[in-house]
């Protein structure tokens, strides 16, 4: 895994000055609860150690100068004239989008000089975009001398992604990047926006394996799934007038009214409704120390994403099949939106090394692709890792 750049040194080299603060925001891996967040449901992600870092100093004017340590690029814009970058510095659109959302909310932001670096793999389903957004929001609040409510920050970053970047994502990724807790996963109720941390099972690790297939067509297929869920709610409301989202429908109710839904819509709804139930049950299993049962829920989650929600692809199924057949593995599933990216597997800690080499080798033999693997502790949410006096 790539190590984060020494941002203080980079900042000095680029701006010939000391940074005033260093902020960071983590990526995430979702353990279970996929495509439930935009249905007002439950998710169970953990923040990972891979993160986006920004070294910054405030400016007294309304200019923002951004340097990417990873892409060796620089771009600058005015807060009163944000614009989209359609050229080489597209990564800056996350920062521009967050600045836009902050000003929309009436927050008094000011300019800054900043160097950005990240080691969350891009396009792998580990929320590099959410990490960029949350790190940018932290950077602006530090540069501008105010402190936002954490939940408001997550919502604001989601709004930047929805309205500025154009991806209709739910709240999970930005939320966990803000509220992540060391050594804990977090159960998030995406309707009430309340959350509850649960300790990770002792003696087990969550191993992330990158299929190395970039998520193709993810935006359009994602938005299409969202519309299908909305259609399901509209049709079900004829019989269940009290429901507002698929969160409100039980598996039994869905079965009872299956005939009023087109077959594909029914399968999309069945994934969401059963997945919500799985999250609730799997958290109970986790808290009671029943790791094997948790692994079974992960398996059922993947199968439902593959068969009912149809967001898997052959490489992910291959990885999951290999993982499940490897000693020490209790469960395996795709994580994130799907269509490519990563799987997450629950593995006995003492078996992790053998697991990683066996899965890598078998996957390489099956597909010709060499996967990256990440074993991360659960990390804390966004914050300032170092802070000097602001000038
Ligand atoms: C992406 C979105 C999230 C969530 C997942 C699927 O990561 O950003 O909001 O919907 O897909 O669970």
Coordinates of C-alpha atoms and ligand atoms in Angstrom, one line a residue:
X1 CA 0.0 0.0 0.0
X2 CA 1.2 3.4 -0.9
X3 CA 2.4 5.5 2.1
X4 CA 1.0 9.0 2.5
X5 CA 3.4 11.7 1.2
X6 CA 5.2 13.9 3.7
X7 CA 2.8 16.8 3.3
X8 CA 4.6 19.3 5.5
X9 CA 7.7 18.9 3.3
X10 CA 5.6 19.2 0.2
X11 CA 3.9 22.3 1.5
X12 CA 7.2 24.0 2.3
X13 CA 8.5 23.1 -1.2
X14 CA 5.4 24.5 -3.0
X15 CA 4.4 27.5 -0.9
X16 CA 7.8 28.4 0.7
X17 CA 6.0 28.6 4.1
X18 CA 4.9 26.4 7.0
X19 CA 1.4 24.8 6.9
X20 CA -0.9 26.0 9.7
X21 CA -2.8 22.7 10.0
X22 CA -2.9 19.1 8.7
X23 CA -6.3 17.5 8.4
X24 CA -7.3 14.0 7.4
X25 CA -10.4 12.0 6.5
X26 CA -10.6 8.2 6.0
X27 CA -12.0 5.9 3.4
X28 CA -14.2 3.1 4.5
X29 CA -15.1 -0.5 4.0
X30 CA -18.7 -1.5 4.4
X31 CA -19.1 -4.8 6.3
X32 CA -22.8 -5.3 5.5
X33 CA -25.8 -3.2 4.5
X34 CA -25.3 -2.5 0.8
X35 CA -27.6 -0.2 -1.2
X36 CA -29.7 0.3 1.9
X37 CA -28.6 3.8 2.8
X38 CA -30.7 5.6 0.2
X39 CA -33.7 3.5 1.2
X40 CA -33.6 5.0 4.7
X41 CA -32.1 1.7 6.0
X42 CA -29.2 0.5 8.1
X43 CA -25.5 0.1 7.2
X44 CA -22.4 -1.2 9.1
X45 CA -19.2 0.3 7.8
X46 CA -15.9 0.9 9.4
X47 CA -13.4 3.7 8.6
X48 CA -10.0 2.4 7.3
X49 CA -6.5 3.7 7.8
X50 CA -6.2 4.7 4.2
X51 CA -7.1 8.4 4.1
X52 CA -6.9 11.8 2.3
X53 CA -4.7 14.4 4.0
X54 CA -4.5 18.1 3.4
X55 CA -1.9 20.5 4.7
X56 CA -3.1 24.0 4.6
X57 CA -2.7 27.6 5.6
X58 CA -5.5 30.1 5.4
X59 CA -5.4 33.1 3.1
X60 CA -7.0 36.4 3.8
X61 CA -8.5 36.7 0.3
X62 CA -11.0 34.4 -1.4
X63 CA -8.5 32.4 -3.6
X64 CA -7.9 28.7 -3.2
X65 CA -4.7 27.2 -4.4
X66 CA -4.6 23.4 -4.4
X67 CA -1.6 21.2 -5.2
X68 CA -2.0 17.5 -5.5
X69 CA 1.1 15.7 -4.2
X70 CA 0.0 12.5 -5.9
X71 CA -0.7 13.9 -9.4
X72 CA 2.0 16.6 -9.2
X73 CA -0.5 19.2 -10.3
X74 CA -1.6 22.6 -9.2
X75 CA -4.9 24.5 -9.7
X76 CA -6.4 27.7 -8.4
X77 CA -9.8 29.2 -8.3
X78 CA -11.7 32.0 -6.6
X79 CA -14.5 31.2 -4.1
X80 CA -16.8 33.6 -6.0
X81 CA -16.1 31.9 -9.3
X82 CA -15.8 28.2 -8.6
X83 CA -16.4 26.5 -11.9
X84 CA -15.8 22.8 -12.8
X85 CA -12.5 21.5 -13.9
X86 CA -13.1 19.4 -17.0
X87 CA -9.4 19.1 -17.8
X88 CA -6.5 17.6 -15.9
X89 CA -7.3 18.6 -12.3
X90 CA -10.7 16.9 -12.0
X91 CA -9.8 15.8 -8.5
X92 CA -10.2 19.5 -7.6
X93 CA -14.0 19.2 -8.3
X94 CA -14.5 17.6 -4.9
X95 CA -12.9 20.6 -3.2
X96 CA -14.9 23.0 -5.4
X97 CA -18.1 21.1 -4.7
X98 CA -17.6 21.3 -1.0
X99 CA -16.8 25.0 -1.1
X100 CA -20.0 25.5 -3.1
X101 CA -22.1 23.5 -0.6
X102 CA -20.6 25.4 2.3
X103 CA -21.4 28.7 0.8
X104 CA -24.9 27.5 -0.1
X105 CA -25.3 26.8 3.6
X106 CA -24.2 30.4 4.3
X107 CA -20.9 29.4 6.0
X108 CA -18.3 32.1 6.0
X109 CA -15.5 30.3 4.3
X110 CA -12.3 31.9 3.2
X111 CA -9.4 31.0 0.8
X112 CA -6.5 28.7 1.5
X113 CA -3.3 27.3 0.1
X114 CA -3.4 23.6 0.4
X115 CA -1.5 20.4 -0.6
X116 CA -3.5 17.2 -0.9
X117 CA -2.4 13.6 -0.8
X118 CA -4.4 10.4 -0.4
X119 CA -3.8 6.6 -0.3
X120 CA -7.4 5.5 -0.6
X121 CA -7.4 3.5 -3.9
X122 CA -9.5 5.4 -6.5
X123 CA -12.5 3.8 -8.0
X124 CA -12.2 0.7 -5.9
X125 CA -15.3 1.1 -3.8
X126 CA -13.5 2.3 -0.6
X127 CA -14.9 5.8 -0.8
X128 CA -12.0 7.9 -2.0
X129 CA -14.4 10.6 -3.1
X130 CA -16.1 10.8 0.3
X131 CA -12.7 11.0 1.9
X132 CA -11.7 13.9 -0.4
X133 CA -15.0 15.7 0.4
X134 CA -14.8 15.4 4.1
X135 CA -11.1 16.3 4.2
X136 CA -11.9 19.4 2.1
X137 CA -14.7 20.4 4.5
X138 CA -12.4 20.0 7.5
X139 CA -9.7 22.0 5.7
X140 CA -12.2 24.9 5.0
X141 CA -13.5 25.0 8.5
X142 CA -10.0 25.1 9.9
X143 CA -8.9 27.7 7.4
X144 CA -12.0 29.8 8.2
X145 CA -12.0 29.4 11.9
X146 CA -15.4 27.8 12.6
X147 CA -16.5 24.3 13.7
X148 CA -19.3 22.4 12.1
X149 CA -21.6 19.8 13.6
X150 CA -20.2 16.5 12.4
X151 CA -23.5 15.2 11.0
X152 CA -24.1 18.5 9.2
X153 CA -20.6 18.1 7.7
X154 CA -21.5 14.6 6.4
X155 CA -24.7 15.9 4.9
X156 CA -23.0 18.8 3.3
X157 CA -20.4 16.6 1.7
X158 CA -23.1 14.3 0.4
X159 CA -24.8 17.3 -1.1
X160 CA -21.6 18.3 -2.9
X161 CA -21.4 14.8 -4.4
X162 CA -25.1 14.7 -5.4
X163 CA -25.4 18.2 -6.8
X164 CA -21.9 19.2 -7.9
X165 CA -20.3 15.9 -8.9
X166 CA -23.6 14.4 -10.1
X167 CA -23.6 11.1 -8.3
X168 CA -26.8 10.4 -6.3
X169 CA -25.0 8.6 -3.5
X170 CA -26.6 7.9 -0.1
X171 CA -25.2 9.2 3.2
X172 CA -23.1 6.2 4.3
X173 CA -19.6 7.1 3.0
X174 CA -19.4 10.7 4.1
X175 CA -21.1 9.8 7.4
X176 CA -18.6 7.0 8.4
X177 CA -15.7 9.2 7.2
X178 CA -16.8 11.7 9.8
X179 CA -17.8 9.5 12.7
X180 CA -15.5 6.5 12.4
X181 CA -14.1 5.0 15.6
X182 CA -10.9 3.2 16.2
X183 CA -11.4 -0.6 16.4
X184 CA -15.1 -0.3 15.9
X185 CA -17.6 -0.6 13.1
X186 CA -20.5 1.7 13.2
X187 CA -24.2 0.9 12.8
X188 CA -25.8 3.9 11.1
X189 CA -29.5 4.4 10.9
X190 CA -29.7 6.3 7.6
X191 CA -33.2 7.7 8.4
X192 CA -32.7 9.2 11.8
X193 CA -28.9 9.7 11.3
X194 CA -28.2 8.2 14.7
X195 CA -25.4 5.7 15.1
X196 CA -23.9 3.2 17.5
X197 CA -20.4 1.8 17.5
X198 CA -19.8 -1.9 17.9
X199 CA -16.4 -3.4 18.7
X200 CA -14.9 -5.6 16.0
X201 CA -14.7 -9.3 16.9
X202 CA -11.4 -10.2 18.7
X203 CA -9.2 -12.6 16.9
X204 CA -10.6 -11.9 13.5
X205 CA -9.7 -9.4 10.7
X206 CA -11.6 -7.9 7.8
X207 CA -9.5 -8.4 4.7
X208 CA -10.2 -6.2 1.7
X209 CA -9.2 -7.6 -1.7
X210 CA -9.3 -5.4 -4.7
X211 CA -10.5 -7.2 -7.9
X212 CA -8.6 -4.6 -9.9
X213 CA -11.5 -4.1 -12.2
X214 CA -12.5 -0.5 -12.1
X215 CA -16.2 0.1 -11.5
X216 CA -17.5 0.6 -15.0
X217 CA -20.8 2.4 -15.7
X218 CA -21.3 2.7 -11.9
X219 CA -23.1 6.0 -11.9
X220 CA -25.8 5.2 -14.4
X221 CA -26.4 1.7 -13.0
X222 CA -26.4 3.1 -9.5
X223 CA -28.9 5.8 -10.3
X224 CA -31.1 3.2 -12.1
X225 CA -31.2 1.0 -9.0
X226 CA -32.3 4.0 -7.0
X227 CA -35.1 4.7 -9.4
X228 CA -36.2 1.0 -9.2
X229 CA -36.4 1.2 -5.4
X230 CA -38.4 4.4 -5.7
X231 CA -40.8 2.7 -8.1
X232 CA -41.2 -0.2 -5.7
X233 CA -42.1 2.2 -2.9
X234 CA -44.7 3.9 -5.2
X235 CA -46.4 0.7 -6.1
X236 CA -46.3 -0.8 -2.6
X237 CA -47.8 2.4 -1.2
X238 CA -51.1 1.4 -2.9
X239 CA -51.4 -1.5 -0.4
X240 CA -49.2 -0.1 2.4
X241 CA -50.1 3.6 2.5
X242 CA -48.1 4.2 5.6
X243 CA -44.7 3.4 4.1
X244 CA -42.2 6.1 3.1
X245 CA -39.3 4.0 2.0
X246 CA -38.3 0.3 1.7
X247 CA -37.0 0.6 5.2
X248 CA -40.7 0.4 6.3
X249 CA -41.4 -2.8 4.5
X250 CA -40.9 -6.2 6.2
X251 CA -39.8 -9.3 4.2
X252 CA -43.3 -10.8 4.9
X253 CA -45.1 -7.8 3.6
X254 CA -43.0 -7.8 0.4
X255 CA -43.8 -11.4 -0.2
X256 CA -47.5 -10.8 0.4
X257 CA -47.6 -8.0 -2.3
X258 CA -45.1 -9.5 -4.7
X259 CA -47.7 -9.8 -7.5
X260 CA -48.2 -6.1 -7.7
X261 CA -44.5 -5.5 -8.6
X262 CA -42.8 -6.1 -12.0
X263 CA -40.4 -9.0 -11.5
X264 CA -37.2 -7.0 -11.7
X265 CA -38.6 -4.3 -9.3
X266 CA -39.6 -7.1 -6.9
X267 CA -36.1 -8.5 -6.9
X268 CA -34.5 -5.1 -6.3
X269 CA -36.9 -4.6 -3.4
X270 CA -36.3 -8.0 -2.0
X271 CA -32.6 -7.3 -1.8
X272 CA -33.1 -4.1 0.1
X273 CA -35.7 -5.5 2.5
X274 CA -33.8 -8.6 3.3
X275 CA -30.5 -6.7 3.5
X276 CA -31.9 -4.4 6.2
X277 CA -33.0 -7.4 8.2
X278 CA -29.5 -8.9 7.8
X279 CA -27.8 -5.8 9.1
X280 CA -29.9 -5.8 12.2
X281 CA -29.4 -9.5 12.9
X282 CA -25.7 -9.4 12.1
X283 CA -25.0 -6.6 14.6
X284 CA -26.7 -8.7 17.2
X285 CA -24.5 -11.6 16.3
X286 CA -21.4 -9.4 16.4
X287 CA -22.2 -8.0 19.8
X288 CA -22.8 -11.5 21.1
X289 CA -19.4 -12.6 19.8
X290 CA -21.0 -15.0 17.2
X291 CA -18.4 -14.4 14.4
X292 CA -19.4 -17.4 12.4
X293 CA -23.0 -16.2 12.2
X294 CA -21.8 -12.8 11.1
X295 CA -19.9 -14.4 8.3
X296 CA -23.0 -16.2 7.2
X297 CA -24.9 -12.9 6.9
X298 CA -22.0 -11.5 4.8
X299 CA -22.4 -14.5 2.4
X300 CA -26.1 -14.0 2.2
X301 CA -25.6 -10.3 1.5
X302 CA -23.3 -11.0 -1.4
X303 CA -25.6 -13.6 -2.9
X304 CA -28.5 -11.2 -2.7
X305 CA -26.4 -8.4 -4.4
X306 CA -25.4 -10.9 -7.1
X307 CA -28.8 -12.5 -7.8
X308 CA -31.5 -9.9 -6.8
X309 CA -29.8 -6.5 -7.0
X310 CA -27.5 -7.6 -9.8
X311 CA -24.6 -5.3 -9.0
X312 CA -21.8 -8.0 -8.9
X313 CA -19.7 -9.1 -11.8
X314 CA -17.8 -12.3 -12.6
X315 CA -14.5 -11.2 -11.1
X316 CA -16.1 -10.3 -7.8
X317 CA -18.0 -13.6 -7.7
X318 CA -14.7 -15.4 -8.4
X319 CA -13.0 -13.6 -5.6
X320 CA -15.8 -14.3 -3.2
X321 CA -15.9 -18.0 -4.1
X322 CA -12.2 -18.4 -3.7
X323 CA -12.2 -16.6 -0.3
X324 CA -15.1 -18.7 1.0
X325 CA -13.2 -21.9 0.1
X326 CA -10.0 -20.7 1.9
X327 CA -9.3 -22.0 5.4
X328 CA -10.0 -19.5 8.2
X329 CA -12.6 -17.5 6.2
X330 CA -16.0 -17.1 7.8
X331 CA -17.7 -15.0 5.1
X332 CA -17.0 -12.9 2.0
X333 CA -18.9 -10.4 0.0
X334 CA -18.5 -7.5 -2.4
X335 CA -18.3 -4.1 -0.7
X336 CA -19.5 -0.7 -1.9
X337 CA -21.7 0.0 -4.9
X338 CA -20.5 -3.1 -6.8
X339 CA -19.8 -3.4 -10.6
X340 CA -16.1 -3.8 -9.7
X341 CA -13.9 -2.7 -6.9
X342 CA -13.3 -4.7 -3.7
X343 CA -14.5 -7.6 -1.6
X344 CA -14.4 -7.8 2.2
X345 CA -13.9 -11.1 4.0
X346 CA -14.0 -12.0 7.7
X347 CA -10.9 -14.1 8.4
X348 CA -9.3 -15.5 11.6
X349 CA -6.4 -13.2 12.3
X350 CA -4.0 -16.1 12.6
X351 CA -5.0 -17.3 9.1
X352 CA -4.7 -13.9 7.4
X353 CA -1.3 -14.3 5.9
X354 CA -2.1 -17.7 4.3
X355 CA -5.5 -16.4 3.2
X356 CA -4.0 -13.4 1.4
X357 CA -1.4 -15.4 -0.5
X358 CA -3.9 -18.2 -1.4
X359 CA -6.6 -15.8 -2.6
X360 CA -4.1 -13.7 -4.5
X361 CA -2.6 -16.7 -6.3
X362 CA -5.9 -18.4 -7.1
X363 CA -7.4 -15.2 -8.4
X364 CA -4.4 -14.5 -10.5
X365 CA -4.6 -18.0 -12.0
X366 CA -8.4 -17.6 -12.6
X367 CA -8.3 -14.1 -14.2
X368 CA -4.8 -13.1 -14.9
X369 CA -5.2 -10.1 -12.5
X370 CA -3.0 -9.6 -9.5
X371 CA -5.2 -8.2 -6.7
X372 CA -4.1 -5.6 -4.1
X373 CA -5.0 -6.6 -0.5
X374 CA -5.5 -4.3 2.5
X375 CA -5.8 -5.4 6.1
X376 CA -6.8 -2.3 8.1
X377 CA -7.7 -1.6 11.7
X378 CA -10.8 0.3 12.0
X379 CA -9.7 4.0 12.0
X380 CA -11.0 7.1 13.7
X381 CA -13.1 9.6 11.7
X382 CA -11.9 12.8 10.2
X383 CA -9.9 15.3 12.2
X384 CA -6.9 17.4 12.7
X385 CA -3.8 15.3 13.2
X386 CA -1.6 18.3 14.0
X387 CA -2.2 22.0 14.5
X388 CA -0.1 25.0 14.9
X389 CA -1.2 28.6 15.6
X390 CA -3.2 30.0 12.7
X391 CA -1.8 33.2 11.3
Ligands
LIG1 C1 -21.8 3.9 -2.8 C2 -22.6 5.1 -2.3 C3 -23.2 4.8 -0.9 C4 -24.0 3.5 -0.9 C5 -23.1 2.3 -1.5 C6 -23.9 1.1 -1.7 O1 -20.7 3.7 -1.9 O2 -21.8 6.2 -2.2 O3 -24.0 5.9 -0.5 O4 -25.2 3.6 -1.5 O5 -22.6 2.7 -2.8 O6 -24.2 0.5 -0.4

